Structure formats: C-alpha cells, structure tokens
Coordinates of C-alpha atoms in Angstrom, one line a residue:
M1 CA -4.7 11.3 -44.1
D2 CA -6.0 7.9 -43.0
K3 CA -9.5 7.6 -41.8
V4 CA -10.2 6.8 -38.2
N5 CA -13.1 4.7 -36.8
I6 CA -16.1 6.1 -35.0
L7 CA -18.2 3.5 -33.2
L8 CA -22.0 4.2 -32.9
I9 CA -23.9 2.1 -30.4
D10 CA -27.7 2.2 -30.1
D11 CA -30.4 -0.5 -30.0
Q12 CA -32.6 1.6 -32.3
P13 CA -31.7 1.3 -36.0
A14 CA -33.4 4.6 -36.9
K15 CA -31.2 6.6 -34.5
L16 CA -28.1 4.8 -35.8
L17 CA -29.0 5.9 -39.3
S18 CA -29.5 9.5 -38.2
Y19 CA -26.1 9.5 -36.5
E20 CA -24.6 8.1 -39.7
V21 CA -26.1 10.9 -41.8
I22 CA -25.0 13.6 -39.4
L23 CA -21.4 12.4 -39.0
G24 CA -21.0 11.3 -42.7
E25 CA -19.7 14.8 -43.5
L26 CA -16.7 14.2 -41.3
G27 CA -15.4 11.8 -43.9
E28 CA -14.4 9.2 -41.3
N29 CA -15.2 5.5 -41.1
L30 CA -18.5 5.0 -39.2
V31 CA -19.1 1.6 -37.6
K32 CA -22.5 0.7 -36.1
A33 CA -23.5 -1.7 -33.4
N34 CA -27.1 -2.6 -32.3
S35 CA -26.2 -4.0 -28.9
P36 CA -23.5 -3.8 -26.2
H37 CA -22.3 -7.4 -27.0
E38 CA -21.9 -6.5 -30.7
A39 CA -20.1 -3.3 -29.7
L40 CA -17.6 -5.1 -27.5
G41 CA -16.8 -7.6 -30.3
L42 CA -16.2 -4.8 -32.8
L43 CA -13.9 -2.9 -30.5
L44 CA -11.7 -5.9 -30.1
K45 CA -11.5 -6.3 -33.9
L46 CA -11.1 -2.7 -35.0
E47 CA -7.9 -0.7 -35.0
D48 CA -7.7 3.1 -34.3
V49 CA -11.1 3.7 -32.7
A50 CA -11.1 7.4 -32.0
V51 CA -14.6 8.1 -30.5
V52 CA -17.5 5.9 -29.2
L53 CA -21.1 7.2 -29.1
I54 CA -23.2 5.2 -26.6
D55 CA -26.9 5.4 -26.0
V56 CA -27.5 5.6 -22.2
V57 CA -30.8 3.7 -22.2
M58 CA -30.5 0.2 -23.6
P59 CA -32.0 -3.1 -22.5
Q60 CA -30.1 -5.6 -20.3
I61 CA -26.8 -3.6 -20.2
D62 CA -27.2 0.2 -20.1
G63 CA -24.7 2.8 -21.4
F64 CA -23.1 3.3 -18.1
Q65 CA -22.4 -0.4 -17.6
L66 CA -21.1 -0.8 -21.1
A67 CA -18.7 2.2 -20.7
A68 CA -17.4 0.7 -17.5
M69 CA -16.8 -2.7 -19.3
I70 CA -15.0 -0.8 -22.1
R71 CA -12.8 1.1 -19.6
E72 CA -11.7 -2.2 -17.9
H73 CA -9.8 -3.2 -21.1
P74 CA -6.2 -1.9 -21.1
R75 CA -6.5 -0.8 -24.8
F76 CA -9.5 1.4 -24.2
Q77 CA -8.7 3.2 -21.0
K78 CA -8.1 6.5 -22.8
L79 CA -10.8 6.0 -25.5
A80 CA -13.1 9.1 -25.9
I81 CA -16.7 8.1 -24.9
I82 CA -19.7 10.4 -25.5
F83 CA -23.1 9.5 -24.0
V84 CA -26.3 10.1 -26.0
S85 CA -29.6 10.3 -24.0
A86 CA -33.2 11.0 -25.0
V87 CA -34.2 11.5 -21.3
Q88 CA -33.2 14.1 -18.8
I89 CA -30.2 12.8 -16.9
A90 CA -29.9 13.5 -13.2
E91 CA -26.8 15.3 -11.9
T92 CA -25.7 12.2 -10.1
D93 CA -25.8 10.2 -13.4
H94 CA -23.7 12.9 -15.0
L95 CA -21.2 12.5 -12.3
R96 CA -21.3 8.8 -12.6
G97 CA -20.7 9.0 -16.3
Y98 CA -17.7 11.3 -15.9
E99 CA -16.3 9.0 -13.2
I100 CA -16.6 6.0 -15.5
G101 CA -14.6 8.0 -18.1
A102 CA -17.1 9.8 -20.3
V103 CA -15.8 12.9 -22.1
D104 CA -19.2 14.5 -23.0
Y105 CA -23.0 14.2 -23.1
V106 CA -25.3 14.8 -26.0
T107 CA -29.1 15.1 -25.5
V108 CA -31.8 14.1 -28.0
P109 CA -33.0 15.6 -30.2
V110 CA -29.5 15.9 -31.5
V111 CA -28.3 19.2 -33.0
P112 CA -26.3 18.0 -36.0
E113 CA -23.8 20.9 -35.9
V114 CA -23.1 20.4 -32.2
L115 CA -22.7 16.6 -32.5
R116 CA -20.3 17.0 -35.5
A117 CA -18.3 19.7 -33.7
K118 CA -17.9 17.6 -30.6
V119 CA -16.9 14.4 -32.4
R120 CA -14.5 16.4 -34.7
V121 CA -12.7 17.8 -31.6
F122 CA -12.0 14.3 -30.3
I123 CA -11.0 13.0 -33.7
E124 CA -8.4 15.8 -34.0
L125 CA -7.3 15.1 -30.4
Y126 CA -6.9 11.5 -31.3
R127 CA -4.8 12.3 -34.4
K128 CA -2.6 14.8 -32.5
T129 CA -2.0 12.1 -29.8
R130 CA -0.9 9.6 -32.5
E131 CA 1.3 12.3 -34.1
L132 CA 2.9 12.9 -30.7
E133 CA 3.5 9.2 -30.1
A134 CA 5.2 9.0 -33.5
M135 CA 7.3 12.0 -32.7
N136 CA 8.3 10.5 -29.3
R137 CA 9.4 7.3 -31.0
E138 CA 11.5 9.3 -33.5
L139 CA 13.0 11.3 -30.6
E140 CA 13.8 8.1 -28.7
K141 CA 15.5 6.7 -31.8
R142 CA 17.6 9.9 -32.1
V143 CA 18.5 9.8 -28.4
A144 CA 19.6 6.1 -28.8
E145 CA 21.7 7.0 -31.8
R146 CA 23.3 10.0 -30.0
T147 CA 23.9 7.8 -26.9
A148 CA 25.7 5.3 -29.1
E149 CA 27.9 8.1 -30.5
L150 CA 28.7 9.4 -27.0
E151 CA 29.6 5.9 -25.8
A152 CA 32.0 5.5 -28.8
Q153 CA 33.6 8.9 -27.9
T154 CA 33.9 7.8 -24.3
E155 CA 35.7 4.7 -25.3
Q156 CA 38.2 6.7 -27.4
L157 CA 38.8 9.0 -24.4
R158 CA 39.5 6.0 -22.1
Q159 CA 42.2 4.9 -24.5
S160 CA 43.9 8.3 -24.7
E161 CA 43.5 9.5 -21.1
E162 CA 43.2 6.8 -18.4
R163 CA 42.6 9.1 -15.4
R164 CA 39.8 11.0 -17.0
S165 CA 38.2 7.8 -18.3
I166 CA 38.1 6.4 -14.7
A167 CA 36.5 9.6 -13.5
L168 CA 33.8 9.5 -16.2
S169 CA 33.1 5.8 -15.7
A170 CA 32.7 6.4 -12.0
G171 CA 30.4 9.4 -12.4
D172 CA 32.8 12.3 -13.1
M173 CA 32.5 13.5 -9.6
G174 CA 36.1 14.1 -8.6
S175 CA 39.6 13.0 -9.8
W176 CA 42.9 13.0 -8.0
E177 CA 46.5 12.0 -8.2
V178 CA 48.9 11.0 -5.4
D179 CA 52.7 11.1 -5.8
I180 CA 53.8 8.4 -3.3
V181 CA 57.4 9.4 -3.4
S182 CA 56.9 13.1 -2.6
G183 CA 53.6 12.8 -0.8
H184 CA 52.1 15.5 -3.1
V185 CA 48.3 15.3 -3.7
E186 CA 46.5 16.9 -6.6
W187 CA 42.7 17.4 -6.5
D188 CA 40.3 18.8 -9.0
D189 CA 37.1 20.6 -7.8
G190 CA 35.2 17.3 -7.1
P191 CA 37.0 16.1 -4.0
Y192 CA 36.8 19.5 -2.3
R193 CA 33.0 19.4 -2.7
I194 CA 32.7 15.8 -1.6
F195 CA 34.9 16.3 1.6
G196 CA 33.1 19.6 2.3
V197 CA 36.3 21.7 2.5
D198 CA 37.3 25.0 1.0
R199 CA 40.0 25.0 -1.7
A200 CA 41.5 28.2 -0.3
A201 CA 41.8 26.9 3.2
F202 CA 42.5 23.2 2.9
E203 CA 45.7 21.8 1.4
P204 CA 45.2 18.1 0.7
T205 CA 47.8 15.7 2.0
V206 CA 47.7 11.9 2.6
E207 CA 47.6 12.4 6.4
R208 CA 44.9 15.0 6.3
I209 CA 42.7 13.0 3.9
E210 CA 43.1 9.8 5.9
A211 CA 42.2 11.7 9.1
M212 CA 38.8 12.6 7.6
I213 CA 38.0 8.9 6.8
H214 CA 35.7 7.3 9.4
P215 CA 37.7 5.5 12.1
E216 CA 36.1 2.2 11.3
D217 CA 37.1 2.5 7.6
R218 CA 40.4 4.3 8.0
E219 CA 42.9 1.4 8.3
K220 CA 41.6 -0.7 5.4
N221 CA 41.4 2.4 3.1
A222 CA 44.8 3.9 3.9
V223 CA 47.2 4.5 1.0
A224 CA 49.7 2.1 2.5
T225 CA 47.1 -0.7 2.7
I226 CA 45.9 -0.1 -0.9
V227 CA 49.5 -0.1 -2.2
G228 CA 50.5 -3.1 -0.1
T229 CA 48.0 -5.4 -1.9
G230 CA 50.3 -5.6 -4.9
E231 CA 47.4 -5.1 -7.3
S232 CA 47.5 -2.6 -10.2
R233 CA 43.9 -1.4 -9.7
F234 CA 41.6 -0.9 -6.7
Q235 CA 38.0 -0.2 -5.8
V236 CA 36.9 0.8 -2.3
E237 CA 33.9 2.1 -0.4
F238 CA 34.4 4.1 2.8
R239 CA 32.8 6.8 5.0
I240 CA 34.2 10.3 5.6
I241 CA 33.4 12.8 8.3
R242 CA 33.2 16.3 7.1
P243 CA 34.3 19.2 9.2
S244 CA 30.6 19.9 9.9
G245 CA 30.3 16.4 11.5
E246 CA 28.2 15.1 8.6
V247 CA 29.0 11.5 7.6
R248 CA 29.1 10.7 3.8
W249 CA 29.6 7.5 1.9
C250 CA 32.2 7.5 -0.9
Y251 CA 33.3 5.2 -3.7
G252 CA 36.9 5.2 -4.8
A253 CA 38.5 3.6 -7.8
G254 CA 42.0 4.0 -9.2
V255 CA 45.2 2.7 -10.8
I256 CA 48.5 2.1 -9.1
S257 CA 51.6 2.9 -11.2
R258 CA 54.8 1.1 -10.4
D259 CA 58.5 1.5 -11.4
A260 CA 60.7 -1.2 -12.9
E261 CA 61.4 -2.8 -9.5
G262 CA 57.6 -3.0 -8.8
N263 CA 57.5 -0.2 -6.2
A264 CA 54.4 2.0 -6.2
V265 CA 55.2 5.5 -7.3
R266 CA 51.8 7.1 -8.2
L267 CA 48.0 6.6 -7.7
N268 CA 45.5 8.0 -10.1
G269 CA 41.8 7.7 -9.4
V270 CA 38.3 9.1 -8.8
T271 CA 36.1 9.6 -5.8
V272 CA 32.3 9.5 -6.0
D273 CA 29.8 10.6 -3.3
I274 CA 27.4 7.6 -3.1
T275 CA 25.6 8.7 0.0
E276 CA 22.2 9.0 -1.7
R277 CA 22.7 5.5 -3.2
K278 CA 23.4 4.1 0.2
R279 CA 20.4 5.8 1.7
A280 CA 18.3 4.6 -1.2
E281 CA 19.5 1.0 -0.5
E282 CA 18.6 1.4 3.1
R283 CA 15.1 2.7 2.2
Q284 CA 14.6 -0.1 -0.2
L285 CA 15.5 -2.6 2.4
V286 CA 13.1 -1.0 4.9
L287 CA 10.4 -0.9 2.2
A288 CA 10.9 -4.5 1.4
R289 CA 10.6 -5.4 5.0
E290 CA 7.5 -3.2 5.3
V291 CA 5.9 -4.8 2.3
D292 CA 6.6 -8.2 3.7
H293 CA 5.1 -7.1 7.0
R294 CA 1.9 -5.7 5.5
A295 CA 1.5 -8.7 3.2
K296 CA 1.7 -11.1 6.1
N297 CA -0.6 -8.9 8.2
M298 CA -3.2 -9.0 5.4
L299 CA -2.9 -12.8 5.1
A300 CA -3.4 -13.0 8.9
V301 CA -6.5 -10.8 8.6
V302 CA -7.9 -13.1 5.8
L303 CA -7.1 -16.2 7.8
S304 CA -8.9 -14.6 10.8
V305 CA -12.0 -13.9 8.6
L306 CA -12.0 -17.6 7.5
R307 CA -11.7 -18.9 11.1
L308 CA -14.3 -16.5 12.5
T309 CA -16.9 -16.9 9.8
K310 CA -19.7 -19.3 10.5
A311 CA -22.4 -20.4 8.1
K312 CA -25.1 -23.0 7.8
S313 CA -23.9 -24.3 4.5
T314 CA -20.8 -24.3 2.3
P315 CA -22.3 -22.0 -0.4
E316 CA -23.3 -19.5 2.4
F317 CA -19.9 -19.7 3.9
V318 CA -18.2 -19.1 0.5
S319 CA -20.5 -16.1 -0.2
T320 CA -19.9 -14.6 3.3
V321 CA -16.2 -15.0 3.1
E322 CA -16.0 -13.6 -0.4
G323 CA -17.9 -10.5 0.6
R324 CA -15.6 -9.8 3.5
I325 CA -12.5 -10.4 1.4
H326 CA -13.8 -8.0 -1.3
A327 CA -14.4 -5.4 1.4
L328 CA -10.8 -5.7 2.6
A329 CA -9.5 -5.7 -1.0
A330 CA -11.4 -2.4 -1.8
T331 CA -10.0 -0.8 1.3
H332 CA -6.5 -2.1 0.4
N333 CA -6.8 -0.3 -3.0
L334 CA -7.7 3.0 -1.2
L335 CA -4.8 2.6 1.1
S336 CA -2.4 1.9 -1.7
A337 CA -3.4 5.1 -3.4
T338 CA -2.2 7.1 -0.4
R339 CA 0.9 4.9 0.2
W340 CA -0.8 3.5 3.3
Q341 CA -1.1 6.9 5.0
G342 CA -4.9 6.4 5.4
A343 CA -8.2 6.0 3.6
N344 CA -11.1 8.4 3.3
L345 CA -14.3 7.4 5.1
S346 CA -16.5 8.7 2.3
Q347 CA -14.7 6.6 -0.3
I348 CA -15.0 3.5 1.9
V349 CA -18.7 4.0 2.3
D350 CA -19.2 4.6 -1.4
E351 CA -17.2 1.4 -2.2
E352 CA -19.2 -0.8 0.2
L353 CA -22.7 0.6 -0.6
A354 CA -22.2 0.8 -4.4
P355 CA -23.7 -2.7 -5.1
Y356 CA -26.9 -1.6 -3.2
R357 CA -27.3 1.8 -4.8
T358 CA -28.1 0.2 -8.1
D359 CA -31.4 -1.0 -6.8
H360 CA -32.0 1.4 -4.0
R361 CA -30.5 4.6 -5.3
Q362 CA -33.2 6.8 -3.9
R363 CA -33.4 5.0 -0.6
I364 CA -29.7 5.2 0.5
E365 CA -28.1 8.4 1.6
S366 CA -24.7 8.9 3.1
G367 CA -22.4 11.8 3.9
G368 CA -20.4 13.7 6.4
P369 CA -17.2 15.8 6.8
P370 CA -13.9 14.7 5.4
A371 CA -12.4 11.9 7.6
M372 CA -9.1 10.2 6.8
L373 CA -8.9 6.9 8.7
L374 CA -5.7 5.2 9.8
P375 CA -4.9 2.0 7.9
A376 CA -6.0 -0.5 10.6
T377 CA -9.1 1.6 11.3
A378 CA -10.0 1.8 7.6
Q379 CA -9.9 -2.0 7.3
A380 CA -12.2 -2.3 10.3
V381 CA -14.6 0.3 9.0
A382 CA -14.8 -1.4 5.6
L383 CA -15.7 -4.8 7.2
A384 CA -18.2 -3.1 9.4
V385 CA -20.1 -1.3 6.7
H386 CA -20.0 -4.4 4.6
E387 CA -21.5 -6.5 7.4
L388 CA -24.2 -3.9 8.2
A389 CA -25.1 -3.6 4.5
T390 CA -25.3 -7.3 4.0
N391 CA -27.6 -7.8 6.9
A392 CA -29.7 -4.8 5.8
A393 CA -30.1 -6.4 2.4
K394 CA -31.0 -9.8 3.9
Y395 CA -33.1 -8.9 6.9
G396 CA -33.3 -5.1 7.3
A397 CA -34.3 -1.9 5.4
L398 CA -32.8 -2.9 2.1
S399 CA -34.7 -6.2 2.0
T400 CA -38.0 -4.4 1.2
D401 CA -39.3 -1.9 -1.3
T402 CA -40.1 0.6 1.4
G403 CA -37.0 0.6 3.5
H404 CA -34.6 3.5 3.8
L405 CA -30.9 3.6 4.9
R406 CA -29.1 6.7 6.2
L407 CA -25.4 6.5 7.0
V408 CA -24.0 9.9 8.2
W409 CA -21.2 11.0 10.4
T410 CA -20.3 14.2 12.3
L411 CA -17.2 15.5 13.9
D412 CA -16.6 17.5 17.1
D413 CA -13.6 18.3 19.3
E414 CA -13.8 14.9 21.0
A415 CA -14.8 12.2 18.5
L416 CA -16.0 11.2 15.2
V417 CA -19.6 9.9 15.5
V418 CA -21.1 7.6 12.9
D419 CA -24.8 6.9 12.7
W420 CA -26.3 3.9 10.8
I421 CA -30.1 4.4 10.6
E422 CA -32.5 1.9 9.0
T423 CA -36.2 2.8 8.7
G424 CA -39.2 1.3 6.8
G425 CA -38.0 -2.3 6.9
P426 CA -38.9 -5.3 9.1
P427 CA -38.9 -4.7 12.8
A428 CA -35.4 -5.1 14.3
R429 CA -34.9 -7.6 17.1
E430 CA -32.0 -7.6 19.5
P431 CA -29.9 -10.8 18.9
K432 CA -29.4 -13.3 21.8
S433 CA -25.7 -13.2 21.4
L434 CA -23.1 -11.1 19.6
G435 CA -22.1 -12.3 16.2
F436 CA -19.0 -11.8 14.1
G437 CA -19.6 -8.2 13.2
L438 CA -20.7 -7.1 16.7
S439 CA -17.6 -8.7 18.2
I440 CA -15.4 -6.8 15.8
V441 CA -17.1 -3.5 16.7
R442 CA -16.8 -4.1 20.4
S443 CA -13.2 -5.2 20.2
S444 CA -12.0 -2.5 17.8
I445 CA -13.9 0.6 18.9
E446 CA -14.4 0.0 22.7
A447 CA -11.3 -2.0 23.6
Q448 CA -8.7 -0.9 21.0
F449 CA -9.8 2.7 20.2
R450 CA -11.4 3.5 23.6
G451 CA -14.6 4.6 21.8
G452 CA -18.3 3.8 22.2
V453 CA -20.8 1.6 20.6
L454 CA -24.6 1.9 20.9
Y455 CA -27.2 -0.4 19.3
D456 CA -30.9 0.5 19.3
W457 CA -33.2 -2.3 18.0
R458 CA -36.3 -0.3 17.1
P459 CA -39.5 -1.5 15.5
E460 CA -38.8 0.7 12.4
G461 CA -35.3 -0.6 12.0
L462 CA -31.8 -0.9 13.5
R463 CA -30.0 2.2 14.7
C464 CA -26.3 2.0 15.5
R465 CA -24.1 4.8 16.8
L466 CA -20.3 4.5 16.8
S467 CA -18.1 7.1 18.6
I468 CA -14.3 7.1 17.8
P469 CA -11.8 9.4 19.5
R470 CA -10.0 12.0 17.4
A471 CA -6.7 10.3 18.1
Q472 CA -7.6 7.8 15.4
I473 CA -7.7 10.5 12.7
V474 CA -4.9 11.1 10.2
G475 CA -3.6 14.7 10.3
P476 CA -6.1 17.4 11.1
T477 CA -9.1 15.3 10.2
P478 CA -10.6 12.7 12.5
V479 CA -10.6 9.0 11.9
T480 CA -13.7 6.7 12.0
Q481 CA -14.2 3.1 12.6
T482 CA -17.3 1.2 12.1
R483 CA -18.1 -2.4 12.1
K484 CA -21.0 -4.8 12.0
E485 CA -22.4 -7.9 13.4
G486 CA -22.5 -11.3 11.8
P487 CA -22.4 -15.0 12.7
R488 CA -19.9 -16.1 15.3
E489 CA -18.0 -19.3 15.2
S490 CA -18.3 -21.6 18.1
P491 CA -14.9 -22.7 19.5
S492 CA -13.7 -26.0 18.2
P493 CA -12.9 -28.7 20.7
R494 CA -9.2 -28.5 21.6
S495 CA -6.9 -29.9 24.3
R496 CA -6.9 -27.8 27.5
S497 CA -3.1 -27.7 27.6
L498 CA -2.9 -24.2 29.1
T499 CA -5.6 -24.5 31.7
G500 CA -5.1 -22.1 34.6
R501 CA -2.6 -20.0 32.7
R502 CA -3.0 -16.2 32.3
L503 CA -1.5 -14.7 29.1
L504 CA -1.1 -11.0 28.2
M505 CA -1.8 -10.3 24.5
V506 CA -0.8 -7.1 22.7
E507 CA -1.9 -7.0 19.0
D508 CA -2.9 -3.9 17.0
E509 CA -4.7 -5.9 14.3
V510 CA -8.3 -6.5 15.6
L511 CA -9.1 -9.7 13.7
V512 CA -5.7 -11.3 14.3
G513 CA -6.1 -10.5 18.0
M514 CA -9.6 -12.0 18.1
M515 CA -8.4 -15.2 16.4
A516 CA -5.4 -15.6 18.6
K517 CA -7.4 -15.0 21.7
R518 CA -9.9 -17.6 20.7
I519 CA -7.2 -20.1 20.0
V520 CA -5.6 -19.5 23.4
E521 CA -8.9 -19.6 25.3
D522 CA -9.7 -22.9 23.6
L523 CA -6.5 -24.2 25.2
G524 CA -7.9 -23.3 28.6
A525 CA -5.9 -20.1 29.2
T526 CA -7.2 -16.7 30.4
V527 CA -6.3 -13.8 28.0
L528 CA -5.7 -10.3 29.2
G529 CA -6.4 -8.1 26.2
P530 CA -5.8 -8.0 23.4
Y531 CA -4.4 -4.5 23.8
G532 CA -4.0 -2.5 20.6
G533 CA -1.2 -0.2 21.5
L534 CA 2.2 -0.1 23.2
A535 CA 1.1 2.3 26.0
D536 CA -1.9 0.1 27.0
G537 CA 0.2 -3.0 26.8
L538 CA 2.9 -1.5 29.1
A539 CA 0.2 -0.3 31.6
A540 CA -1.3 -3.8 31.7
A541 CA 2.1 -5.5 32.1
R542 CA 2.8 -3.3 35.1
S543 CA -0.6 -3.8 36.9
E544 CA -1.7 -7.3 36.0
R545 CA -0.6 -10.8 37.0
F546 CA 0.2 -13.2 34.1
D547 CA 2.4 -16.2 33.2
G548 CA 3.4 -15.3 29.7
A549 CA 2.7 -12.9 26.8
L550 CA 2.0 -12.7 23.0
L551 CA 3.4 -9.5 21.4
D552 CA 3.0 -8.1 18.0
F553 CA 6.5 -6.7 17.1
N554 CA 5.1 -3.6 15.3
L555 CA 2.2 -1.9 17.2
A556 CA 0.7 0.8 14.9
G557 CA 4.1 2.0 13.9
E558 CA 5.7 1.6 17.4
L559 CA 8.1 -1.3 18.1
A560 CA 7.4 -3.5 21.1
D561 CA 10.9 -3.2 22.4
P562 CA 10.0 -1.4 25.7
L563 CA 7.4 -4.0 26.5
A564 CA 9.7 -6.9 25.5
D565 CA 12.5 -5.5 27.7
L566 CA 10.2 -5.2 30.7
L567 CA 9.1 -8.8 30.3
I568 CA 12.7 -10.0 30.0
A569 CA 13.7 -8.0 33.1
R570 CA 10.9 -9.7 35.1
G571 CA 11.6 -13.1 33.7
V572 CA 8.3 -13.5 32.0
P573 CA 8.4 -15.8 28.9
F574 CA 6.8 -14.4 25.7
V575 CA 6.5 -14.9 22.0
F576 CA 6.6 -12.4 19.1
I577 CA 3.7 -12.7 16.5
T578 CA 4.7 -10.6 13.5
G579 CA 4.8 -10.2 9.7
Y580 CA 8.5 -9.3 9.9
Q581 CA 11.3 -11.7 9.2
R582 CA 13.5 -12.9 12.1
D583 CA 16.5 -10.9 10.8
S584 CA 14.5 -7.7 11.2
I585 CA 14.2 -8.1 15.0
D586 CA 16.9 -6.9 17.3
R587 CA 19.6 -9.5 18.2
R588 CA 19.0 -9.1 21.9
Y589 CA 15.7 -11.0 21.3
A590 CA 17.5 -13.9 19.6
N591 CA 16.1 -16.4 22.2
V592 CA 12.5 -15.2 21.9
P593 CA 10.3 -17.4 19.7
V594 CA 9.0 -15.6 16.6
L595 CA 5.7 -16.9 15.0
P596 CA 5.0 -15.5 11.5
K597 CA 1.7 -14.2 10.3
P598 CA -0.7 -15.7 9.3
L599 CA -0.9 -17.6 12.6
E600 CA -1.1 -21.4 12.8
A601 CA -3.1 -22.6 15.8
E602 CA -1.0 -25.8 16.2
T603 CA 2.3 -23.9 16.1
L604 CA 1.0 -21.4 18.6
E605 CA -0.1 -24.1 21.0
R606 CA 3.2 -26.0 20.7
V607 CA 5.3 -22.8 21.4
L608 CA 3.2 -21.6 24.3
V609 CA 3.2 -25.1 26.0
S610 CA 7.0 -25.2 25.6
L611 CA 7.4 -21.7 27.1
L612 CA 5.0 -22.2 30.0
E613 CA 5.7 -25.9 30.8
P614 CA 7.3 -26.1 34.3
P615 CA 10.8 -27.7 34.4
S616 CA 11.1 -31.3 35.4
R617 CA 12.2 -32.0 38.9
D618 CA 15.6 -33.3 37.8
T619 CA 16.2 -30.1 35.8
A620 CA 15.1 -27.9 38.6
E621 CA 17.4 -29.6 41.1
S622 CA 20.2 -29.4 38.6
R623 CA 19.7 -25.6 38.2
S624 CA 19.5 -25.2 41.9
Y625 CA 22.7 -27.1 42.4
Q626 CA 24.5 -25.1 39.7
S627 CA 23.3 -21.8 41.2

C-alpha cells in the first residue's frame, strides 16, 4: 500500500522531532515545516496529504489563521486538520477551530498512543475515500459502457419496429395508431394516462380525442391538418383539457403512411406529457428575470453608496466605499444561502464585527433571540452595523484599550428592539447634522418600516436603540433593521429644471430611493416619499397633490400595477425605475418610460423634464381644436 503524507507544522524543532518519533510507527511519510509559509509551500508541492498537525500558537500567523488560509484553497477544503496546543484553549477558540474546519484537538503534553490513534483514523478515512473515488470511476466507466450497449440495441429496434422506436425516442410515454380509412384508433396504456381517462369507460376516436385538445390548439393539430401538409413525418406541441379540467402540455411525433396514389391511410406515433418541462421553462424564465432584477438592484445600491459617500481624501473615500461594499457582499452571501428568503441577524452581526473581535475579543459582546430579516432589511442592517462599528473603531469605544461594545436585541409582540451600547471610550458628542449612516437609519426604519430610532450621546459613549415592527420578520421570527451614521454628501450643483414640481416616489430599496430623491431635489423638485411599499404609495397617491411620479415596478414582491393604473386613470405622468427588462412589464404600460437600475442622473433628468414639460401653445391649440 502506498504511503501517504502527514504534514507536521510547529515553530519549535524539538516538538517536531517528538511528533516524528511518535508517528514514525505508523509507517507513513512524515513531512515537517517550521513556519506557516514553509507549510503552505509544501502543501502546494505534495501529493496525497492525508493529515495536517498544526501548532495553535506560532509567531506572526497563528494556527487558526493558517488553517483558514489552507481551507481557502480548493484542493484542501476537505483536508483533515488537527490542532496541537500547549495552553488551555477557551471554548470559543474550540468553536472557532471547528468552524474553520478542524477535525480534532490534541493538548500538550501529547499522549503518544492517543496521537497515533487519532492520526491513524484519519489516514484510514483518507484511504477509504480514495478507494471509493476509484470505485466510482470504475462504476462510471461500466455505466458508460452499458449505456453504449443500450444505445446500440435501441438503434437495432428502430430499424425493426418504427412505431416503438418513435415511442422510445420521444420518452416511451404512449404510442398510438390511427387508421384514417376506417377511423379506428388504437392506444396503448400511455395515452389513457396522459389524457386522464379510464380505459374501461373511454373509447378513443378521432372526434373525441380532438375535442379534448385545447380550443386554441385544436385546428392546427387536427388529423386533417396534419395529413394535409403532404409530409411523411410530423412533430407538434399542443395542450389538452382533461375531464377534471386540468390543462396539460403534450408533444406528439409520428409517421404518415400513404398508398400508391399518395393518399394518407395510417398514422403511427407517440404522445409525451411535457407539462413539467413547460413549467420548468416558465420557472427558468421567471428565475432569469428575477436574477436580472436582483443584479441590477444590487448595482443600484452600490451606485447609491458611491454617490452618497463623502470623504476628505481619495484614500479615505476608497476605504469607506470598500468597507460598505464588503458589508453588502457578506450579506449577499447569507441571502444566497437561503435562496433570498432572508438572513439571520446573528450571522450579520458576526460577519460585521469579526474584524474587530480579533483585537477586542473580550470587549465585544452580542446576542439575542433568532431573527430572520427580509432581504432588503438585511442589507440595511449590514450597512448599519458596519458604519457603527467603523465609527466606534475610529472615534468610539473600540478606539481605546478600555472601551466596551455591547450589541443585543430583544423581541416582544410588537417589535424587534436592537440596542447598540458603547462604554469606556471617549465622550460621545451629538453631531450637528445627520451623516450618511444616520440618514439610512431614519429613512429605512422610521419612514420605510414605520419603526423608531433613538440616539443617546452620553459621556461614557454612544447608545442607539432601533425598534422594528414584527411585520419585517420572515416567518414566525421577527426581522431587524439597523443602520449607522456616516458622512453625508453635499448636493452637487445642477440645473433647477424641475423647480416648483412635486413628485411622488415609491421605491422599496432605501439607498436607491435616497439617491433618486437627492437627484430630483437637486433639480428643484419637491419629493413626496420615498414610500417603501405599495400600500403606502397608494395612500399617498390618493391624498397628496403631485405633478408626476417615480415607481419601482417590484415593491418588496408586489407589482406596482394598482398604483400605475391609478395614475393612468388620473392622467398623471410617471416613470418606472426597475431592474426588470422592458419585456417583463405588462404591455398596457408600453407608453410609460422605463429607466433601468442602476440609475443615471442625466437620464432621469431628461425623462422627467420631457414628461413634465408643458406643451407648447401651438400644440395645445391643435389638441383643443382636434377635441
């Protein structure tokens, strides 16, 4: 049996020598590394590494960091890692090690029999895994050979029996034969199942079968139409209506036999139920549109971050934007894991505070009941925690050696309450104006989610309380939203082309709404909103006075059709701002401008001015005359 490699990593040569003596009895190939850098180099060169022993405490890069670096490489994601530690490891470090991918811990002084037994187990597991992989390859080879044999047999059957070969090639679901001269129809069991009829009670005839075809598909799929083409073969797709009223999609393929004069005398063919395939195609189309929508929404959020971020220098701007983008990316990963059903608040907090726990492990605490946040809320919370943590590291509790941060949340029948509490740091001073983060919190929690925001600037540190209604919670568990203050960008000088205009804005993405509102206000208009939901938008449309509107087509899963129809009925011009393609929007809105996300300020200005510009006098007189 071939030897496998065991990699030993420790910065102390004496310990490496002891491991070599202990594990030498296993008869495997022992490879030693004195540093993490040397270990990474050896891993890339070696083949068949079964187990890695890593010392937890090493200078510069500790064992946990090295294990994380190893796990990032695709080749070593399943590599068995055993940590060796000469000091007592805290329970949180044990958990951290297992999260990174460790399979076991060994404490010093090492018990030789224990170490050999543990390593031997993973060596055997490694060998068994390789044996299974070899068996799988052999099985795949046999399956391929058997498949080739079956394909050859199928080809022979096609040559000897045409009708059965058509049925097999089409899925072997149901074959039939029609004698055109006598009108006799012969079915096997398949068509009875497909059409949902009982063999004992239903006698197939051309007239009865065609009567079950959907009215829209009946004429072009009738026997007379198929025969009249003059072709010898045919393939059709059509819908049928079962006696129960259920509509099914079918695929039909067959051969037309003709006599010496060219008259059709017989049809032989197969019918296949393709309903599931059709539904899958529809789901795939919807999914493609949804992916496109979400991608454009994310780009719009990123663009909003860029536009709303303000910094004193280019490096500071880059650093601030990168942090916010990383916060969004981490939340995107959490949402992807749940197929965009929501993200766990605890995971969001852990992701955003992880960089600060390295230096402030004992001074940061967080926790609360399970809370699954809706996608839009999750993105808002991630940015909020990121902004709060960044400010705390620069100016607050995490900027000193004595500061302490406590982030906790509670849940009652009304709301999810999140408390951000800093103590022991520099005195907190209330800012003169709201920055980027505070603007997000106000817009998302108070305006969009109808929640509450309370800031308390105390001498011992900032305290922030966020209250979010239970309606923002996925399933039985409430949803949270948190956000944080940061710099605010001053509006850039723009033309006042919409001065005096009042515009209704309905947009469920907070950052996109903030950016669009700022663009429109820079043009001189007054913005009502942005409203984050369809119900709020409809209520505002019925009670407020405005000259035009900007609508997101998809509002937290609800289409904006009712609001758009109301505006059309009242003659109010509006524009759709969406991540969907134009062909995904109902045709009755063909004359409504559609602006894609991410939004361009110049395009938005041009479209709004065009919509709201009063008609010239000549045009108005012409319209009056025509009416």
